[in-house]
Short mmCIF file of C-alpha atoms and ligand atoms in Angstrom, two decimals:
data_model
loop_
_atom_site.label_atom_id
_atom_site.label_comp_id
_atom_site.label_asym_id
_atom_site.label_seq_id
_atom_site.Cartn_x
_atom_site.Cartn_y
_atom_site.Cartn_z
CA UNK A 889 90.25 108.48 101.68
CA UNK A 890 93.60 106.87 100.53
CA UNK A 891 95.12 104.28 102.96
CA UNK A 892 98.42 105.99 103.78
CA UNK A 893 99.76 103.57 105.99
CA UNK A 894 102.90 102.05 104.50
CA UNK A 895 102.72 98.31 104.67
CA UNK A 896 104.63 96.56 107.28
CA UNK A 897 107.94 95.05 105.85
CA UNK A 898 107.82 91.61 107.46
CA UNK A 899 107.10 88.19 106.33
CA UNK A 900 104.50 88.03 108.84
CA UNK A 901 102.30 90.74 107.16
CA UNK A 902 103.03 89.16 103.75
CA UNK A 903 101.51 85.83 105.09
CA UNK A 904 98.67 87.86 106.71
CA UNK A 905 97.66 89.68 103.39
CA UNK A 906 98.10 86.23 101.51
CA UNK A 907 95.61 84.78 104.28
CA UNK A 908 93.03 87.66 103.83
CA UNK A 909 93.24 87.66 99.96
CA UNK A 910 93.16 83.95 99.22
CA UNK A 911 89.20 83.75 99.24
CA UNK A 912 89.19 86.35 96.63
CA UNK A 913 91.65 84.83 94.34
CA UNK A 914 89.07 82.92 92.04
CA UNK A 915 85.89 84.77 90.64
CA UNK A 916 86.42 88.01 92.48
CA UNK A 917 89.77 88.56 91.13
CA UNK A 918 88.76 87.45 87.50
CA UNK A 919 86.13 89.68 87.38
CA UNK A 920 86.92 92.85 89.56
CA UNK A 921 90.56 93.07 89.43
CA UNK A 922 90.63 95.78 86.68
CA UNK A 923 88.88 98.20 88.91
CA UNK A 924 91.20 101.01 90.29
CA UNK A 925 89.59 101.66 93.69
CA UNK A 926 92.01 103.35 95.88
CA UNK A 927 89.78 104.91 98.40
CA UNK A 928 88.48 101.48 99.23
CA UNK A 929 92.13 100.05 99.65
CA UNK A 930 91.90 98.28 96.07
CA UNK A 931 89.87 95.40 97.36
CA UNK A 932 90.14 93.31 94.20
CA UNK A 933 93.72 92.77 94.04
CA UNK A 934 96.22 91.12 96.42
CA UNK A 935 98.71 94.27 96.97
CA UNK A 936 101.29 91.11 97.60
CA UNK A 937 103.53 93.02 94.95
CA UNK A 938 106.15 94.66 97.61
CA UNK A 939 106.61 91.25 99.30
CA UNK A 940 106.84 88.96 96.33
CA UNK A 941 109.22 91.87 94.60
CA UNK A 942 111.71 91.31 97.75
CA UNK A 943 110.72 87.61 98.01
CA UNK A 944 109.73 88.06 101.71
CA UNK A 945 107.21 85.49 100.17
CA UNK A 946 107.95 83.71 97.09
CA UNK A 947 105.93 83.11 93.71
CA UNK A 948 105.89 79.21 94.84
CA UNK A 949 104.47 80.05 97.91
CA UNK A 950 101.66 82.08 96.77
CA UNK A 951 100.70 79.63 94.00
CA UNK A 952 100.96 76.90 96.40
CA UNK A 953 98.73 78.59 98.80
CA UNK A 954 96.47 79.30 96.08
CA UNK A 955 96.12 75.99 94.81
CA UNK A 956 95.56 74.49 97.96
CA UNK A 957 92.39 76.26 98.28
CA UNK A 958 91.24 76.61 94.97
CA UNK A 959 91.19 74.56 91.80
CA UNK A 960 93.71 75.54 89.12
CA UNK A 961 90.93 76.36 86.77
CA UNK A 962 89.26 78.87 89.57
CA UNK A 963 92.27 80.96 89.90
CA UNK A 964 93.86 80.54 86.33
CA UNK A 965 93.92 84.48 86.06
CA UNK A 966 95.56 85.05 89.40
CA UNK A 967 98.09 82.43 88.42
CA UNK A 968 98.64 83.95 85.28
CA UNK A 969 99.26 87.24 86.87
CA UNK A 970 101.96 85.99 89.29
CA UNK A 971 103.64 84.08 86.50
CA UNK A 972 103.80 87.51 84.40
CA UNK A 973 106.19 88.57 87.08
CA UNK A 974 108.24 85.50 86.59
CA UNK A 975 108.02 85.60 82.64
CA UNK A 976 109.30 89.46 83.00
CA UNK A 977 112.22 88.35 85.15
CA UNK A 978 113.24 85.80 82.74
CA UNK A 979 112.79 87.87 79.51
CA UNK A 980 115.11 90.22 81.00
CA UNK A 981 117.47 87.59 82.29
CA UNK A 982 117.85 86.47 78.75
CA UNK A 983 118.37 89.79 77.38
CA UNK A 984 120.32 92.06 80.04
CA UNK A 985 121.40 94.98 77.76
CA UNK A 986 117.78 95.74 77.55
CA UNK A 987 118.35 97.17 81.24
CA UNK A 988 121.58 98.78 80.45
CA UNK A 989 120.03 100.40 77.24
CA UNK A 990 117.27 101.59 79.70
CA UNK A 991 119.57 103.24 82.14
CA UNK A 992 121.69 104.80 79.21
CA UNK A 993 118.46 106.12 77.74
CA UNK A 994 117.26 107.62 81.08
CA UNK A 995 120.79 109.39 81.73
CA UNK A 996 120.41 110.70 78.08
CA UNK A 997 116.85 111.82 78.76
CA UNK A 998 117.71 113.57 81.93
CA UNK A 999 120.76 115.46 80.44
CA UNK A 1000 118.63 116.82 77.55
CA UNK A 1001 115.75 117.92 79.60
CA UNK A 1002 115.72 121.55 78.88
CA UNK A 1003 113.62 124.22 80.64
CA UNK A 1004 110.25 123.71 79.34
CA UNK A 1005 110.68 119.85 79.17
CA UNK A 1006 112.33 119.76 82.51
CA UNK A 1007 109.12 121.72 83.92
CA UNK A 1008 106.61 119.35 82.57
CA UNK A 1009 108.40 116.52 83.85
CA UNK A 1010 108.38 118.26 87.21
CA UNK A 1011 104.42 119.04 86.81
CA UNK A 1012 103.75 115.22 85.95
CA UNK A 1013 105.57 113.95 88.79
CA UNK A 1014 103.99 116.15 91.21
CA UNK A 1015 100.36 115.90 89.79
CA UNK A 1016 100.06 119.29 88.42
CA UNK A 1017 99.14 118.61 84.87
CA UNK A 1018 95.71 119.40 83.46
CA UNK A 1019 94.56 115.77 83.58
CA UNK A 1020 92.91 115.18 87.01
CA UNK A 1021 92.87 111.32 86.86
CA UNK A 1022 96.99 111.45 86.04
CA UNK A 1023 97.37 114.03 88.81
CA UNK A 1024 95.51 111.74 91.42
CA UNK A 1025 97.58 108.65 90.21
CA UNK A 1026 100.90 110.67 90.62
CA UNK A 1027 99.90 111.73 94.00
CA UNK A 1028 98.80 108.17 95.10
CA UNK A 1029 102.05 106.88 93.95
CA UNK A 1030 104.27 109.32 95.86
CA UNK A 1031 102.17 109.27 99.02
CA UNK A 1032 101.48 105.53 99.21
CA UNK A 1033 104.14 103.93 97.14
CA UNK A 1034 101.53 101.86 95.36
CA UNK A 1035 99.63 102.09 91.98
CA UNK A 1036 97.01 99.74 90.58
CA UNK A 1037 98.02 97.82 87.63
CA UNK A 1038 95.29 99.21 85.49
CA UNK A 1039 96.19 102.75 86.70
CA UNK A 1040 99.88 101.90 85.78
CA UNK A 1041 98.76 101.18 82.24
CA UNK A 1042 96.81 104.66 81.92
CA UNK A 1043 99.32 106.51 83.36
CA UNK A 1044 102.23 105.33 81.19
CA UNK A 1045 100.08 105.60 78.22
CA UNK A 1046 99.07 109.21 78.97
CA UNK A 1047 102.85 110.21 79.84
CA UNK A 1048 104.11 108.96 76.77
CA UNK A 1049 101.50 109.63 74.07
CA UNK A 1050 99.49 112.45 75.39
CA UNK A 1051 102.16 114.36 77.50
CA UNK A 1052 104.78 113.33 75.04
CA UNK A 1053 107.35 112.92 77.82
CA UNK A 1054 110.51 110.36 77.48
CA UNK A 1055 109.17 106.99 78.45
CA UNK A 1056 112.52 106.36 80.51
CA UNK A 1057 111.87 109.39 82.77
CA UNK A 1058 108.34 107.81 83.43
CA UNK A 1059 109.92 104.50 84.24
CA UNK A 1060 112.20 105.98 86.63
CA UNK A 1061 109.55 108.10 88.48
CA UNK A 1062 107.76 104.68 88.97
CA UNK A 1063 111.21 102.76 90.16
CA UNK A 1064 111.87 105.67 92.64
CA UNK A 1065 108.50 105.60 94.40
CA UNK A 1066 106.87 102.13 93.86
CA UNK A 1067 107.49 99.91 97.10
CA UNK A 1068 107.30 96.70 94.33
CA UNK A 1069 109.69 98.58 92.06
CA UNK A 1070 111.57 96.23 89.99
CA UNK A 1071 113.83 96.36 86.94
CA UNK A 1072 112.19 93.69 84.99
CA UNK A 1073 108.50 94.33 85.61
CA UNK A 1074 108.81 97.87 85.48
CA UNK A 1075 111.13 98.59 82.35
CA UNK A 1076 109.45 95.91 80.48
CA UNK A 1077 105.82 97.13 81.46
CA UNK A 1078 106.84 100.55 80.23
CA UNK A 1079 108.31 99.36 77.16
CA UNK A 1080 104.99 97.27 76.55
CA UNK A 1081 102.87 100.34 76.99
CA UNK A 1082 105.21 102.22 74.76
CA UNK A 1083 105.10 99.84 71.94
CA UNK A 1084 108.88 98.88 72.30
CA UNK A 1085 108.01 95.51 73.69
CA UNK A 1086 105.60 93.80 71.48
CA UNK A 1087 107.05 95.95 68.64
CA UNK A 1088 104.53 97.97 66.93
CA UNK A 1089 101.87 97.23 69.43
CA UNK A 1090 100.97 99.83 72.17
CA UNK A 1091 98.57 100.66 74.68
CA UNK A 1092 96.41 103.57 74.38
CA UNK A 1093 94.28 105.04 77.39
CA UNK A 1094 90.92 105.95 76.58
CA UNK A 1095 88.57 108.26 78.60
CA UNK A 1096 85.54 105.83 78.51
CA UNK A 1097 87.68 103.00 79.95
CA UNK A 1098 89.09 105.18 82.62
CA UNK A 1099 85.62 106.22 83.79
CA UNK A 1100 84.36 102.87 83.64
CA UNK A 1101 87.13 101.16 85.70
CA UNK A 1102 87.40 104.25 88.38
CA UNK A 1103 83.48 103.65 88.85
CA UNK A 1104 82.90 107.36 87.42
CA UNK A 1105 85.20 108.68 90.11
CA UNK A 1106 87.11 110.20 87.01
CA UNK A 1107 85.02 111.53 84.12
CA UNK A 1108 87.48 112.91 82.00
CA UNK A 1109 86.86 116.18 80.07
CA UNK A 1110 90.01 116.36 78.75
CA UNK A 1111 91.17 114.74 75.67
CA UNK A 1112 93.58 111.97 75.34
CA UNK A 1113 95.94 111.29 72.37
CA UNK A 1114 93.90 108.10 70.94
CA UNK A 1115 95.83 108.51 67.73
CA UNK A 1116 99.45 108.12 68.50
CA UNK A 1117 101.68 105.69 66.86
CA UNK A 1118 103.78 103.21 68.88
CA UNK A 1119 107.36 104.64 69.69
CA UNK A 1120 110.03 103.06 67.47
CA UNK A 1121 112.77 101.08 68.88
CA UNK A 1122 115.51 98.65 67.43
CA UNK A 1123 115.07 94.86 67.22
CA UNK A 1124 115.37 93.02 70.60
CA UNK A 1125 118.87 91.96 71.40
CA UNK A 1126 120.01 88.41 70.69
CA UNK A 1127 119.35 86.14 73.67
CA UNK A 1128 121.89 84.93 76.01
CA UNK A 1129 121.70 81.47 77.48
CA UNK A 1130 119.72 81.22 80.87
CA UNK A 1131 122.14 82.06 83.85
CA UNK A 1132 123.51 78.82 85.30
CA UNK A 1133 124.32 80.60 88.91
CA UNK A 1134 127.08 78.93 90.82
CA UNK A 1135 126.46 76.31 93.65
CA UNK A 1136 128.62 76.83 96.76
CA UNK A 1137 131.62 74.49 97.00
CA UNK A 1138 131.83 72.13 99.99
CA UNK A 1139 134.58 72.40 102.45
CA UNK A 1140 135.23 76.18 102.27
CA UNK A 1141 135.18 78.65 105.14
CA UNK A 1142 131.94 80.42 104.14
CA UNK A 1143 129.93 83.72 104.62
CA UNK A 1144 126.37 84.41 103.59
CA UNK A 1145 125.33 87.77 101.93
CA UNK A 1146 121.90 88.90 101.52
CA UNK A 1147 120.73 91.33 99.16
CA UNK A 1148 116.91 92.58 98.86
CA UNK A 1149 116.51 90.66 95.69
CA UNK A 1150 115.77 87.48 97.67
CA UNK A 1151 114.74 87.81 101.48
CA UNK A 1152 113.95 84.03 101.53
CA UNK A 1153 117.34 82.49 101.66
CA UNK A 1154 116.44 79.40 103.04
CA UNK A 1155 117.14 77.53 100.09
CA UNK A 1156 120.57 78.62 99.49
CA UNK A 1157 121.43 78.13 103.17
CA UNK A 1158 120.24 74.74 102.68
CA UNK A 1159 123.09 73.91 100.26
CA UNK A 1160 125.84 74.78 102.84
CA UNK A 1161 127.77 71.74 104.17
CA UNK A 1162 129.03 73.76 107.32
CA UNK A 1163 127.62 76.58 109.39
CA UNK A 1164 128.21 80.25 108.06
CA UNK A 1165 130.77 81.81 109.98
CA UNK A 1166 129.24 85.47 109.43
CA UNK A 1167 126.83 87.34 107.19
CA UNK A 1168 126.49 90.63 105.63
CA UNK A 1169 123.93 92.49 103.65
CA UNK A 1170 124.45 94.44 100.58
CA UNK A 1171 121.54 96.69 99.67
CA UNK A 1172 121.19 98.48 96.45
CA UNK A 1173 118.17 100.61 96.79
CA UNK A 1174 120.02 103.94 95.63
CA UNK A 1175 121.08 102.21 92.71
CA UNK A 1176 117.56 102.01 91.40
CA UNK A 1177 117.77 105.50 89.99
CA UNK A 1178 120.30 108.27 89.24
CA UNK A 1179 117.92 110.40 91.21
CA UNK A 1180 116.90 110.25 94.79
CA UNK A 1181 114.84 107.33 95.63
CA UNK A 1182 111.44 107.88 97.86
CA UNK A 1183 112.17 107.41 101.75
CA UNK A 1184 109.19 105.08 101.87
CA UNK A 1185 110.96 102.82 99.36
CA UNK A 1186 114.59 102.94 101.11
CA UNK A 1187 112.93 102.34 104.55
CA UNK A 1188 110.50 99.57 103.26
CA UNK A 1189 113.78 97.84 101.78
CA UNK A 1190 115.80 98.17 104.82
CA UNK A 1191 113.22 97.11 107.19
CA UNK A 1192 112.43 94.13 105.15
CA UNK A 1193 116.10 93.15 105.15
CA UNK A 1194 116.26 93.56 108.81
CA UNK A 1195 113.14 91.15 108.96
CA UNK A 1196 115.09 88.46 106.90
CA UNK A 1197 118.23 88.88 109.02
CA UNK A 1198 116.10 88.54 112.14
CA UNK A 1199 114.48 85.41 110.92
CA UNK A 1200 117.44 83.63 109.86
CA UNK A 1201 119.70 84.75 112.74
CA UNK A 1202 120.07 81.33 114.05
CA UNK A 1203 121.46 80.20 110.57
CA UNK A 1204 123.44 82.93 109.49
CA UNK A 1205 126.30 83.28 111.93
CA UNK A 1206 127.69 86.50 113.53
CA UNK A 1207 126.36 89.86 112.05
CA UNK A 1208 128.44 91.89 109.96
CA UNK A 1209 127.72 95.10 107.85
CA UNK A 1210 124.36 96.28 106.31
CA UNK A 1211 125.73 98.37 103.78
CA UNK A 1212 125.17 99.91 100.25
CA UNK A 1213 128.88 99.71 99.81
CA UNK A 1214 130.96 96.89 98.19
CA UNK A 1215 134.24 97.77 99.60
CA UNK A 1216 132.83 97.56 103.19
CA UNK A 1217 131.52 93.83 102.05
CA UNK A 1218 134.91 93.05 100.87
CA UNK A 1219 136.60 94.00 103.87
CA UNK A 1220 134.00 92.20 105.79
CA UNK A 1221 134.92 88.97 103.59
CA UNK A 1222 138.54 89.46 104.04
CA UNK A 1223 138.57 90.30 107.99
CA UNK A 1224 136.78 86.82 108.30
CA UNK A 1225 139.22 85.34 106.23
CA UNK A 1226 136.46 83.70 104.16
CA UNK A 1227 136.98 81.49 101.16
CA UNK A 1228 133.53 81.78 99.83
CA UNK A 1229 130.68 84.13 99.98
CA UNK A 1230 127.30 82.40 99.15
CA UNK A 1231 124.30 84.70 97.86
CA UNK A 1232 121.10 84.12 96.68
CA UNK A 1233 121.06 84.59 92.73
CA UNK A 1234 120.09 88.45 92.06
CA UNK A 1235 118.54 88.75 88.80
CA UNK A 1236 119.24 91.61 86.37
CA UNK A 1237 119.39 95.08 88.14
CA UNK A 1238 121.34 97.39 90.60
CA UNK A 1239 121.97 94.32 92.81
CA UNK A 1240 123.33 92.10 90.20
CA UNK A 1241 125.38 95.07 89.12
CA UNK A 1242 126.71 95.46 92.69
CA UNK A 1243 127.52 91.75 92.76
CA UNK A 1244 129.54 91.65 89.86
CA UNK A 1245 131.78 94.50 91.29
CA UNK A 1246 132.04 92.59 94.58
CA UNK A 1247 132.54 89.21 92.71
CA UNK A 1248 135.82 90.54 90.99
CA UNK A 1249 137.20 92.47 94.08
CA UNK A 1250 136.82 89.07 95.96
CA UNK A 1251 138.15 87.03 93.21
CA UNK A 1252 141.32 89.44 93.23
CA UNK A 1253 141.75 88.17 96.92
CA UNK A 1254 141.13 84.57 95.99
CA UNK A 1255 137.59 84.46 97.61
CA UNK A 1256 134.70 82.86 95.32
CA UNK A 1257 131.20 84.18 95.11
CA UNK A 1258 128.65 81.39 94.91
CA UNK A 1259 125.10 82.50 93.70
CA UNK A 1260 122.59 79.50 93.49
CA UNK A 1261 119.48 79.73 91.59
CA UNK A 1262 116.02 78.94 92.99
CA UNK A 1263 114.32 75.84 91.09
CA UNK A 1264 111.46 77.97 90.23
CA UNK A 1265 113.53 80.46 88.30
CA UNK A 1266 116.01 77.82 86.88
CA UNK A 1267 112.76 76.13 85.84
CA UNK A 1268 110.75 78.93 84.31
CA UNK A 1269 113.10 81.60 82.90
CA UNK A 1270 114.39 79.34 79.92
CA UNK A 1271 110.81 79.45 78.68
CA UNK A 1272 110.80 83.37 78.35
CA UNK A 1273 112.07 83.30 74.80
CA UNK A 1274 109.03 84.88 73.05
CA UNK A 1275 105.90 86.45 74.02
CA UNK A 1276 103.75 85.76 77.26
CA UNK A 1277 101.44 83.65 75.34
CA UNK A 1278 104.14 81.12 74.33
CA UNK A 1279 105.59 81.23 78.04
CA UNK A 1280 101.87 80.58 79.31
CA UNK A 1281 101.87 77.27 77.65
CA UNK A 1282 104.37 76.16 80.11
CA UNK A 1283 102.44 77.18 83.17
CA UNK A 1284 100.59 73.55 84.11
CA UNK A 1285 103.79 71.94 83.99
CA UNK A 1286 105.47 74.52 86.07
CA UNK A 1287 102.99 74.57 88.79
CA UNK A 1288 102.12 70.76 88.69
CA UNK A 1289 104.64 70.28 91.55
CA UNK A 1290 102.94 72.64 93.69
CA UNK A 1291 99.25 71.63 93.60
C1 FAD B 1817 104.03 100.55 83.41
C2 FAD B 1817 103.83 99.42 84.36
C3 FAD B 1817 105.11 99.28 85.53
C4 FAD B 1817 104.83 98.20 86.32
N1 FAD B 1817 106.03 98.13 87.18
C5 FAD B 1817 105.96 97.24 88.06
C6 FAD B 1817 107.00 97.19 89.01
O1 FAD B 1817 107.83 98.03 89.04
N2 FAD B 1817 106.82 95.86 90.10
C7 FAD B 1817 106.04 95.32 90.05
O2 FAD B 1817 105.93 94.20 90.71
N3 FAD B 1817 105.10 95.14 88.90
C8 FAD B 1817 105.07 96.20 88.23
N4 FAD B 1817 103.96 96.17 87.24
C9 FAD B 1817 102.83 95.13 87.12
C10 FAD B 1817 101.93 95.21 88.05
O3 FAD B 1817 101.04 96.53 87.90
C11 FAD B 1817 101.74 95.17 89.47
O4 FAD B 1817 102.68 93.98 89.77
C12 FAD B 1817 100.52 95.06 90.26
O5 FAD B 1817 99.88 96.06 89.87
C13 FAD B 1817 100.81 94.89 91.76
O6 FAD B 1817 99.63 94.87 92.41
P1 FAD B 1817 99.02 93.49 93.29
O7 FAD B 1817 100.19 92.97 93.93
O8 FAD B 1817 97.87 94.08 93.91
O9 FAD B 1817 98.70 92.57 92.16
P2 FAD B 1817 97.72 91.29 91.83
O10 FAD B 1817 96.90 91.74 90.74
O11 FAD B 1817 97.08 90.80 93.18
O12 FAD B 1817 98.73 90.28 91.24
C14 FAD B 1817 99.48 89.55 92.01
C15 FAD B 1817 101.09 89.65 91.70
O13 FAD B 1817 101.21 89.04 90.56
C16 FAD B 1817 102.10 89.70 89.85
N5 FAD B 1817 101.86 90.51 88.86
C17 FAD B 1817 100.52 90.84 88.56
N6 FAD B 1817 100.43 91.68 87.36
C18 FAD B 1817 101.59 91.60 86.68
C19 FAD B 1817 102.12 92.14 85.67
N7 FAD B 1817 101.42 92.80 84.83
N8 FAD B 1817 103.44 92.08 85.47
C20 FAD B 1817 104.26 91.52 86.33
N9 FAD B 1817 103.76 90.96 87.58
C21 FAD B 1817 102.38 91.06 87.77
C22 FAD B 1817 102.89 90.74 90.89
O14 FAD B 1817 103.85 90.30 91.60
C23 FAD B 1817 101.70 90.82 92.08
O15 FAD B 1817 102.08 90.98 93.26
C24 FAD B 1817 104.00 97.38 86.22
C25 FAD B 1817 103.11 97.38 85.42
C26 FAD B 1817 103.00 98.16 84.33
C27 FAD B 1817 101.78 98.39 83.50
#
């Protein structure tokens, strides 16, 4: 039986999940994490991703708790996986045009989907292909908002190389339905499978591997295309400098803006020299896709934002709008006669796009938008220059202060 209960979108639930997982973060995780066992509730992975994605709990908190319980050596694999998230965020932060190119490619692919292609995409998304395992993963994703990492790799590989569907539409299907749907991890995960990220190296799903890691739940009789060539794309764009963010200025009349990118804003509030005169939330969940985003995702995101506002109520000042509309935030800031709005730095994606529009509109009325960056991101992102193997060399230094 699949667990259809949506995870509770609170920090308390995130901490409970972390506590339950910690005893398993060592040997269990290293040996068993690749097994896709939805009927058992995916017992060998943490399922922390929706919480980490919105920073209801942060990477550093997860790593710190893990290192408090185990030696770094015992949990090396788990630490590396958490750091994959940081790496992908940093990689995209240094090359933001890859996100814009993905969105353009998606618009093009959707516009060009003719009758037959549109029907094949619809069949894949509703789990009505001839590949039973693929159908089961599609349904699990739509019904629960989660898919195991190994299943994401198999699913994306079959989508691209066996079903021959546009990768951008598959990535969009994930972003519309994953509770952890993330512009960096998702776009770059799909690009990696397709052979566009580590150029010329793609991930090919094989029936024997699926059968082994689903413990025979799927005994594929269908044929997967294991001979496909990687997709071809252009070279990676030039890197920009790591973002510097912008610290709040002292002495200004300040309001706080929350986005779903960082629901642990304490570090930014600590930088204020005076109480906030009010707060608002700018949500960008509909901006994750040009198509409709799943109600599960929308509800989880809104509930997570509410949890953040409630937890920090004492430090945020009077409540303003919680909205997807930039103009509504602009009106809130001008009504309060703010001189400065402070928001935790939002990495590349729909929230950053909306913040750019807001920054311009605020600037026209003389209000500044401060976007301080977390120490973890500022320390890690500059190392996302090449592949993960080079990034990984920096992990001991990055986690040293946490142990
Ligand atoms: C095609 C594809 C698309 C993906 N899309 C997303 C996405 O939209 N959002 C997302 O958070 N992850 C994505 N991933 C990465 C990974 O599948 C999920 O983070 C993981 O399955 C979440 O489950 P968990 O919390 O139980 O992971 P665990 O194995 O318990 O790992 C702990 C945490 O480490 C991070 N992590 C683990 N593996 C990865 C990885 N390969 N890449 C990046 N971070 C990782 C996650 O934050 C995760 O919560 C994608 C992977 C692929 C192959």
